[in-house]
Amino acid sequence: MGKGPLSGVRVIELAGIGPGPFAAMLLADLGADVIRVDRASAVAGRGATGGTDFTNRGKRSIAVDLKSEKGREVVLRLAEKSDVLLEGFRPGVTERLGVGPDDCLARNPRLVYGRMTGWGQEGPLAQSAGHDIGYIAVTGALHAIGRAGGPPQVPLNLLGDFAGGSMYLVVGVLSALLEAKTSGQGQVVDAAIVDGTAHLSTFIHGFLAGGMWQDQRGVNMLDTGAPWYDVYETADGRHVAVGAIEPQFYAEFLRRIGLDGEDLPGQHDRDGWPDLRERFAAAFKARTRDEWAEVFLPGDACVAPVLSMAEAAEHPYNTSRDVFPELGGHRQPAPAPRFSRTAAATDGVPVLPGGQTRDVLTDLGFDDVDDLLAEGAVVQG
């Protein structure tokens, strides 16, 4: 395993679900020493995090009774010895537990305290429950995804939880770490999925402000409104994705699909889009997906086969770059991005709750590990 660019950075992750664990996994992939603080009850199997929960790969786990005074003290002592703490509870929960920002920063003024929520730490919905689908709904992003005349389409939980949530938490934490190198002071990073998802839509908001985007689904250039930016069914019932936007790529697309000599409407003639779509659809139905892949790839027509997740792991492009290596006995996405000198790596093995409790505390210089275990403040998995 490579050490990664974050080698030497220690992160405490208070166990949660979804975007928080993924953010911590990304930091671990990049070389940080991530110590996941699981609930003591998780060791007995309730809420266990292991097996194939790949977001827990590359970490170490300790199990702590956060409701006990000595358990809380363990977390504060960990914060003293760490660079970052991540938590994803509702606002105010860590404060009530005694491990909130003020508690931790009092012990370690250089600590970066990363908070992951859906609605943010403040506001009328801050204390409301929610999930990805609701967060992206209130940003306008969900409304924009789908075909004309149809309902909004849910983009898994990739857009909200992991793009608008995890990635913005990581960017915020790394920015605060960099700033702390000069100021000597830590700070709180308030990462909200609503904020991140709204920020991701900046490009589209620019189009909207410039009159180049309609606030409707499926009628714009990038939302399946344009026939040269859409998916088409092939002869075998599979699909290809077309994104031939630029004129030179569109010309190459027409040549390879066999329509370059036909009398067609202009590429940006909206009145002609229904005719173009019909012509493209009929052409694609003449061959299978993989036959079209051979026609278009490699090349500049901007057409690619739509692969299932299982197919993607075995596709020659992905195998040549080792995008889905076998790690821990399973195909998993490789760490990203890639570095020329400090290569990131992972063993791919998800931790089990409390699996490294004794080792972690011993490594960090705790001289009362046996007492903490005996008193139930921490639990060895």
Coordinates of C-alpha atoms in Angstrom, one line a residue:
M1 CA 0.0 0.0 0.0
G2 CA 1.1 3.5 -0.7
K3 CA 1.2 6.0 2.1
G4 CA -0.8 8.7 0.2
P5 CA -0.6 12.5 0.4
L6 CA -2.4 12.6 3.8
S7 CA 0.0 10.3 5.5
G8 CA 0.6 11.7 9.0
V9 CA -2.9 13.2 9.3
R10 CA -5.1 11.6 12.0
V11 CA -8.9 11.8 11.7
I12 CA -11.4 10.8 14.3
E13 CA -14.8 9.7 12.8
L14 CA -17.8 9.5 15.1
A15 CA -19.7 6.7 13.5
G16 CA -22.7 7.6 11.4
I17 CA -24.2 6.6 8.0
G18 CA -23.9 7.7 4.4
P19 CA -21.9 10.8 3.6
G20 CA -19.9 11.0 6.8
P21 CA -18.4 7.5 6.5
F22 CA -17.7 8.1 2.8
A23 CA -15.9 11.3 3.5
A24 CA -13.8 9.5 6.1
M25 CA -13.1 6.7 3.7
L26 CA -11.9 9.2 1.1
L27 CA -9.5 10.6 3.7
A28 CA -8.3 7.1 4.6
D29 CA -7.8 6.2 0.9
L30 CA -5.6 9.3 0.6
G31 CA -3.4 8.1 3.5
A32 CA -5.0 9.6 6.6
D33 CA -5.1 7.5 9.8
V34 CA -8.8 7.3 10.3
I35 CA -10.0 6.1 13.7
R36 CA -13.7 5.3 13.6
V37 CA -15.5 5.7 17.0
D38 CA -18.3 3.1 17.0
R39 CA -20.9 2.7 19.7
A40 CA -20.1 0.1 22.3
S41 CA -23.4 -1.7 21.5
A42 CA -22.3 -2.2 17.9
V43 CA -19.7 -4.8 19.0
A44 CA -22.6 -7.1 19.9
G45 CA -24.0 -6.9 16.4
R46 CA -26.5 -4.1 16.6
G47 CA -25.6 -1.5 13.9
A48 CA -22.5 -3.5 13.0
T49 CA -20.4 -2.0 10.2
G50 CA -18.3 -4.5 8.4
G51 CA -18.5 -7.2 5.7
T52 CA -19.2 -5.3 2.5
D53 CA -19.7 -1.8 3.8
F54 CA -16.7 -0.5 1.7
T55 CA -17.1 3.0 3.1
N56 CA -15.4 1.6 6.3
R57 CA -12.4 0.3 4.4
G58 CA -8.9 1.4 5.5
K59 CA -9.9 2.6 8.9
R60 CA -9.4 1.4 12.5
S61 CA -12.3 1.1 14.8
I62 CA -12.7 1.6 18.5
A63 CA -15.9 1.0 20.4
V64 CA -16.8 3.6 23.0
D65 CA -19.6 4.1 25.5
L66 CA -20.3 7.8 24.8
K67 CA -22.9 7.9 27.5
S68 CA -20.3 7.3 30.2
E69 CA -18.1 10.0 31.5
K70 CA -15.0 8.0 30.9
G71 CA -16.1 7.2 27.4
R72 CA -16.6 10.9 26.6
E73 CA -13.1 11.5 28.1
V74 CA -11.7 8.9 25.7
V75 CA -13.0 10.8 22.7
L76 CA -11.7 14.1 24.1
R77 CA -8.3 12.5 24.6
L78 CA -8.4 11.3 21.0
A79 CA -9.2 14.8 19.8
E80 CA -6.2 16.1 21.6
K81 CA -4.0 13.8 19.5
S82 CA -5.7 14.3 16.2
D83 CA -6.0 16.8 13.4
V84 CA -9.6 16.3 12.4
L85 CA -12.9 15.1 13.9
L86 CA -15.9 14.3 11.7
E87 CA -19.4 13.9 13.0
G88 CA -22.8 13.5 11.3
F89 CA -25.4 13.9 14.0
R90 CA -28.3 16.3 14.2
P91 CA -27.2 19.8 15.4
G92 CA -26.6 19.9 19.1
V93 CA -26.2 16.1 19.7
T94 CA -22.4 16.1 20.1
E95 CA -22.7 19.1 22.4
R96 CA -25.2 17.2 24.6
L97 CA -22.8 14.2 24.6
G98 CA -19.9 16.5 25.8
V99 CA -17.8 16.1 22.6
G100 CA -19.0 19.1 20.7
P101 CA -16.8 21.7 19.0
D102 CA -16.2 23.8 22.1
D103 CA -15.3 20.7 24.2
C104 CA -12.9 19.4 21.6
L105 CA -11.3 22.7 20.6
A106 CA -10.7 23.5 24.2
R107 CA -8.5 20.4 24.3
N108 CA -6.9 20.9 20.9
P109 CA -7.1 24.5 19.5
R110 CA -5.7 23.3 16.1
L111 CA -8.5 20.7 15.6
V112 CA -10.6 20.9 12.5
Y113 CA -14.1 19.9 13.5
G114 CA -16.1 18.7 10.5
R115 CA -19.9 18.5 10.7
M116 CA -22.0 16.7 8.2
T117 CA -25.8 17.4 8.0
G118 CA -28.5 17.6 5.4
W119 CA -30.0 20.9 6.3
G120 CA -27.1 22.6 8.0
Q121 CA -26.4 23.6 11.6
E122 CA -28.9 26.4 11.6
G123 CA -32.2 27.2 9.9
P124 CA -35.9 26.2 10.2
L125 CA -35.2 22.6 9.1
A126 CA -32.0 22.0 11.1
Q127 CA -33.6 19.7 13.5
S128 CA -35.8 17.8 11.0
A129 CA -35.0 14.4 9.8
G130 CA -34.2 13.9 6.1
H131 CA -32.4 12.0 3.4
D132 CA -30.7 12.7 0.1
I133 CA -33.9 12.8 -2.0
G134 CA -35.4 15.6 0.2
Y135 CA -32.2 17.6 0.3
I136 CA -31.8 17.7 -3.4
A137 CA -35.5 18.4 -3.8
V138 CA -35.4 21.8 -2.1
T139 CA -32.3 22.9 -4.1
G140 CA -34.1 22.6 -7.4
A141 CA -31.7 19.9 -8.6
L142 CA -34.2 17.1 -8.4
H143 CA -36.8 19.1 -10.3
A144 CA -34.3 19.5 -13.2
I145 CA -33.6 15.8 -13.7
G146 CA -35.9 13.8 -15.9
R147 CA -37.6 13.8 -19.3
A148 CA -40.1 16.3 -20.6
G149 CA -43.6 15.5 -19.5
G150 CA -42.4 13.0 -16.9
P151 CA -41.7 13.1 -13.2
P152 CA -38.3 14.0 -11.7
Q153 CA -35.9 11.1 -11.7
V154 CA -33.9 10.1 -8.6
P155 CA -30.1 10.0 -9.3
L156 CA -29.5 7.3 -6.7
N157 CA -28.0 9.1 -3.6
L158 CA -24.9 10.2 -5.6
L159 CA -25.9 13.8 -6.1
G160 CA -26.9 14.7 -2.5
D161 CA -25.2 12.5 0.0
F162 CA -21.8 12.0 -1.7
A163 CA -21.3 14.9 -4.2
G164 CA -23.2 17.7 -2.3
G165 CA -22.3 16.2 1.1
S166 CA -19.2 14.1 1.4
M167 CA -17.1 15.9 -1.2
Y168 CA -17.9 19.3 0.3
L169 CA -17.0 18.1 3.8
V170 CA -13.7 16.8 2.5
V171 CA -13.0 20.1 0.7
G172 CA -13.9 22.0 3.8
V173 CA -11.7 19.9 6.1
L174 CA -8.7 20.0 3.8
S175 CA -9.0 23.8 3.4
A176 CA -9.3 24.3 7.1
L177 CA -6.2 22.0 7.7
L178 CA -4.2 24.1 5.2
E179 CA -5.3 27.3 6.9
A180 CA -4.4 26.0 10.3
K181 CA -0.8 25.5 9.2
T182 CA -0.4 29.3 9.0
S183 CA -2.9 30.4 11.7
G184 CA -2.3 27.7 14.3
Q185 CA -6.0 27.6 14.9
G186 CA -8.6 25.0 14.1
Q187 CA -12.2 25.7 13.3
V188 CA -15.7 24.2 12.6
V189 CA -16.6 23.2 9.1
D190 CA -20.4 23.2 8.6
A191 CA -21.0 21.0 5.5
A192 CA -24.7 20.7 4.6
I193 CA -25.9 18.6 1.7
V194 CA -28.4 21.4 0.7
D195 CA -25.5 23.9 0.4
G196 CA -23.2 21.5 -1.5
T197 CA -25.9 20.4 -4.0
A198 CA -26.9 24.1 -4.6
H199 CA -23.3 24.9 -5.2
L200 CA -23.0 22.0 -7.7
S201 CA -25.7 23.6 -9.8
T202 CA -23.8 26.9 -10.3
F203 CA -23.1 26.1 -14.0
I204 CA -26.8 25.6 -14.7
H205 CA -27.8 28.7 -12.8
G206 CA -25.5 30.7 -15.1
F207 CA -27.3 29.3 -18.1
L208 CA -30.6 30.1 -16.4
A209 CA -29.6 33.7 -15.7
G210 CA -28.3 34.1 -19.2
G211 CA -31.6 33.0 -20.8
M212 CA -30.1 29.8 -22.1
W213 CA -31.9 27.4 -19.9
Q214 CA -35.6 26.8 -19.3
D215 CA -36.6 25.9 -15.7
Q216 CA -38.3 22.7 -17.0
R217 CA -37.2 19.1 -17.4
G218 CA -36.1 17.6 -20.6
V219 CA -36.2 20.6 -22.8
N220 CA -32.6 21.8 -22.5
M221 CA -29.2 20.9 -24.0
L222 CA -28.0 18.8 -21.1
D223 CA -31.2 17.2 -19.7
T224 CA -32.2 14.9 -22.7
G225 CA -33.9 17.8 -24.5
A226 CA -31.3 17.8 -27.2
P227 CA -31.3 14.7 -29.4
W228 CA -27.5 14.7 -29.5
Y229 CA -27.3 14.5 -25.7
D230 CA -29.3 11.5 -24.7
V231 CA -29.4 7.7 -24.5
Y232 CA -30.7 5.5 -27.2
E233 CA -31.8 1.9 -27.2
T234 CA -29.9 -0.6 -29.4
A235 CA -31.0 -3.7 -31.2
D236 CA -30.4 -5.9 -28.2
G237 CA -32.4 -3.8 -25.8
R238 CA -29.4 -2.1 -24.3
H239 CA -28.4 1.5 -24.6
V240 CA -25.7 3.9 -25.8
A241 CA -25.0 7.4 -24.4
V242 CA -24.6 10.3 -26.9
G243 CA -23.0 13.6 -25.9
A244 CA -21.9 15.1 -29.2
I245 CA -22.2 18.8 -28.3
E246 CA -19.3 20.6 -30.2
P247 CA -19.8 20.9 -33.9
Q248 CA -16.7 18.9 -34.8
F249 CA -17.8 16.1 -32.5
Y250 CA -21.3 16.2 -33.9
A251 CA -20.0 16.0 -37.4
E252 CA -18.0 12.9 -36.4
F253 CA -21.0 11.4 -34.7
L254 CA -23.1 11.8 -37.9
R255 CA -20.3 10.3 -40.0
R256 CA -20.0 7.2 -37.8
I257 CA -23.7 6.6 -37.3
G258 CA -24.0 6.8 -41.1
L259 CA -26.1 10.0 -41.4
D260 CA -23.5 12.5 -42.6
G261 CA -24.9 12.6 -46.1
E262 CA -28.5 12.8 -45.2
D263 CA -30.8 15.8 -45.4
L264 CA -31.1 16.6 -41.7
P265 CA -32.2 19.6 -39.7
G266 CA -29.5 21.7 -38.2
Q267 CA -27.9 20.6 -35.0
H268 CA -29.3 23.6 -33.0
D269 CA -32.7 23.9 -34.9
R270 CA -35.0 23.1 -32.0
D271 CA -38.0 22.7 -34.3
G272 CA -36.0 19.9 -36.0
W273 CA -35.0 18.1 -32.8
P274 CA -38.0 15.7 -32.9
D275 CA -37.0 14.7 -36.4
L276 CA -33.3 14.3 -35.5
R277 CA -34.3 12.2 -32.5
E278 CA -36.4 9.9 -34.6
R279 CA -33.6 9.4 -37.1
F280 CA -31.0 8.7 -34.4
A281 CA -33.3 6.3 -32.7
A282 CA -33.9 4.3 -35.9
A283 CA -30.2 4.2 -36.7
F284 CA -29.2 2.9 -33.3
K285 CA -31.8 0.1 -33.4
A286 CA -30.0 -1.4 -36.4
R287 CA -27.1 -2.7 -34.3
T288 CA -26.4 -4.0 -30.8
R289 CA -24.8 -1.9 -28.1
D290 CA -21.5 -3.6 -28.4
E291 CA -21.5 -3.3 -32.2
W292 CA -22.0 0.4 -31.8
A293 CA -19.2 0.6 -29.3
E294 CA -16.8 -0.8 -31.9
V295 CA -18.0 1.8 -34.4
F296 CA -17.6 4.7 -32.0
L297 CA -14.7 3.9 -29.8
P298 CA -12.0 5.1 -29.8
G299 CA -12.9 8.3 -31.5
D300 CA -14.3 11.9 -31.1
A301 CA -18.0 11.2 -31.6
C302 CA -18.6 11.3 -27.9
V303 CA -20.6 8.0 -27.8
A304 CA -20.2 5.3 -25.2
P305 CA -22.0 2.1 -24.2
V306 CA -24.2 2.3 -21.1
L307 CA -22.7 -0.4 -18.9
S308 CA -24.2 -2.1 -15.9
M309 CA -22.2 -1.9 -12.7
A310 CA -21.0 -5.5 -13.1
E311 CA -20.1 -4.8 -16.8
A312 CA -18.2 -1.7 -15.8
A313 CA -15.9 -3.6 -13.6
E314 CA -14.8 -5.8 -16.5
H315 CA -14.7 -3.3 -19.3
P316 CA -11.3 -3.0 -21.0
Y317 CA -11.0 0.7 -20.4
N318 CA -11.6 0.3 -16.7
T319 CA -9.4 -2.8 -16.3
S320 CA -6.6 -1.0 -18.2
R321 CA -6.6 1.7 -15.5
D322 CA -7.5 -0.7 -12.7
V323 CA -10.6 1.4 -11.9
F324 CA -12.2 -1.5 -10.1
P325 CA -9.5 -3.6 -8.5
E326 CA -10.1 -6.7 -6.4
L327 CA -9.6 -5.6 -2.8
G328 CA -10.5 -7.6 0.3
G329 CA -12.0 -10.3 -1.9
H330 CA -14.4 -7.9 -3.7
R331 CA -14.3 -5.6 -6.7
Q332 CA -14.3 -2.1 -5.4
P333 CA -13.7 1.4 -6.9
A334 CA -10.1 2.3 -6.6
P335 CA -9.0 5.4 -4.6
A336 CA -9.2 8.6 -6.6
P337 CA -7.7 10.9 -7.7
R338 CA -4.2 9.7 -8.6
F339 CA -0.9 11.2 -7.5
S340 CA 2.4 11.0 -9.3
R341 CA 4.6 10.8 -6.2
T342 CA 2.4 10.0 -3.1
A343 CA 0.2 7.2 -4.5
A344 CA -3.0 6.6 -2.6
A345 CA -4.0 3.0 -1.8
T346 CA -6.3 0.9 0.3
D347 CA -6.5 -2.7 1.5
G348 CA -10.2 -2.6 0.9
V349 CA -11.1 -4.3 4.1
P350 CA -14.0 -2.8 6.0
V351 CA -13.4 -2.5 9.8
L352 CA -15.7 -4.2 12.3
P353 CA -16.8 -2.2 15.4
G354 CA -14.2 -2.1 18.1
G355 CA -11.9 -4.4 16.2
Q356 CA -8.8 -2.3 17.0
T357 CA -9.8 -0.7 20.3
R358 CA -6.9 -2.0 22.3
D359 CA -4.3 -1.4 19.5
V360 CA -5.5 2.1 18.8
L361 CA -5.5 3.3 22.4
T362 CA -2.1 1.7 23.0
D363 CA -0.6 3.2 19.9
L364 CA -1.8 6.7 21.0
G365 CA -0.2 6.3 24.4
F366 CA -3.1 5.6 26.6
D367 CA -1.7 4.0 29.8
D368 CA -5.1 3.0 31.2
V369 CA -6.4 0.7 28.5
D370 CA -7.0 -2.2 30.7
D371 CA -9.0 -0.1 33.2
L372 CA -11.1 1.5 30.4
L373 CA -11.9 -2.0 29.1
A374 CA -12.7 -3.4 32.5
E375 CA -15.0 -0.4 33.3
G376 CA -16.8 -0.7 29.9
A377 CA -15.9 2.8 28.8
V378 CA -14.4 1.1 25.7
V379 CA -15.0 -2.3 24.2
Q380 CA -12.7 -4.6 22.2
G381 CA -14.5 -6.2 19.3

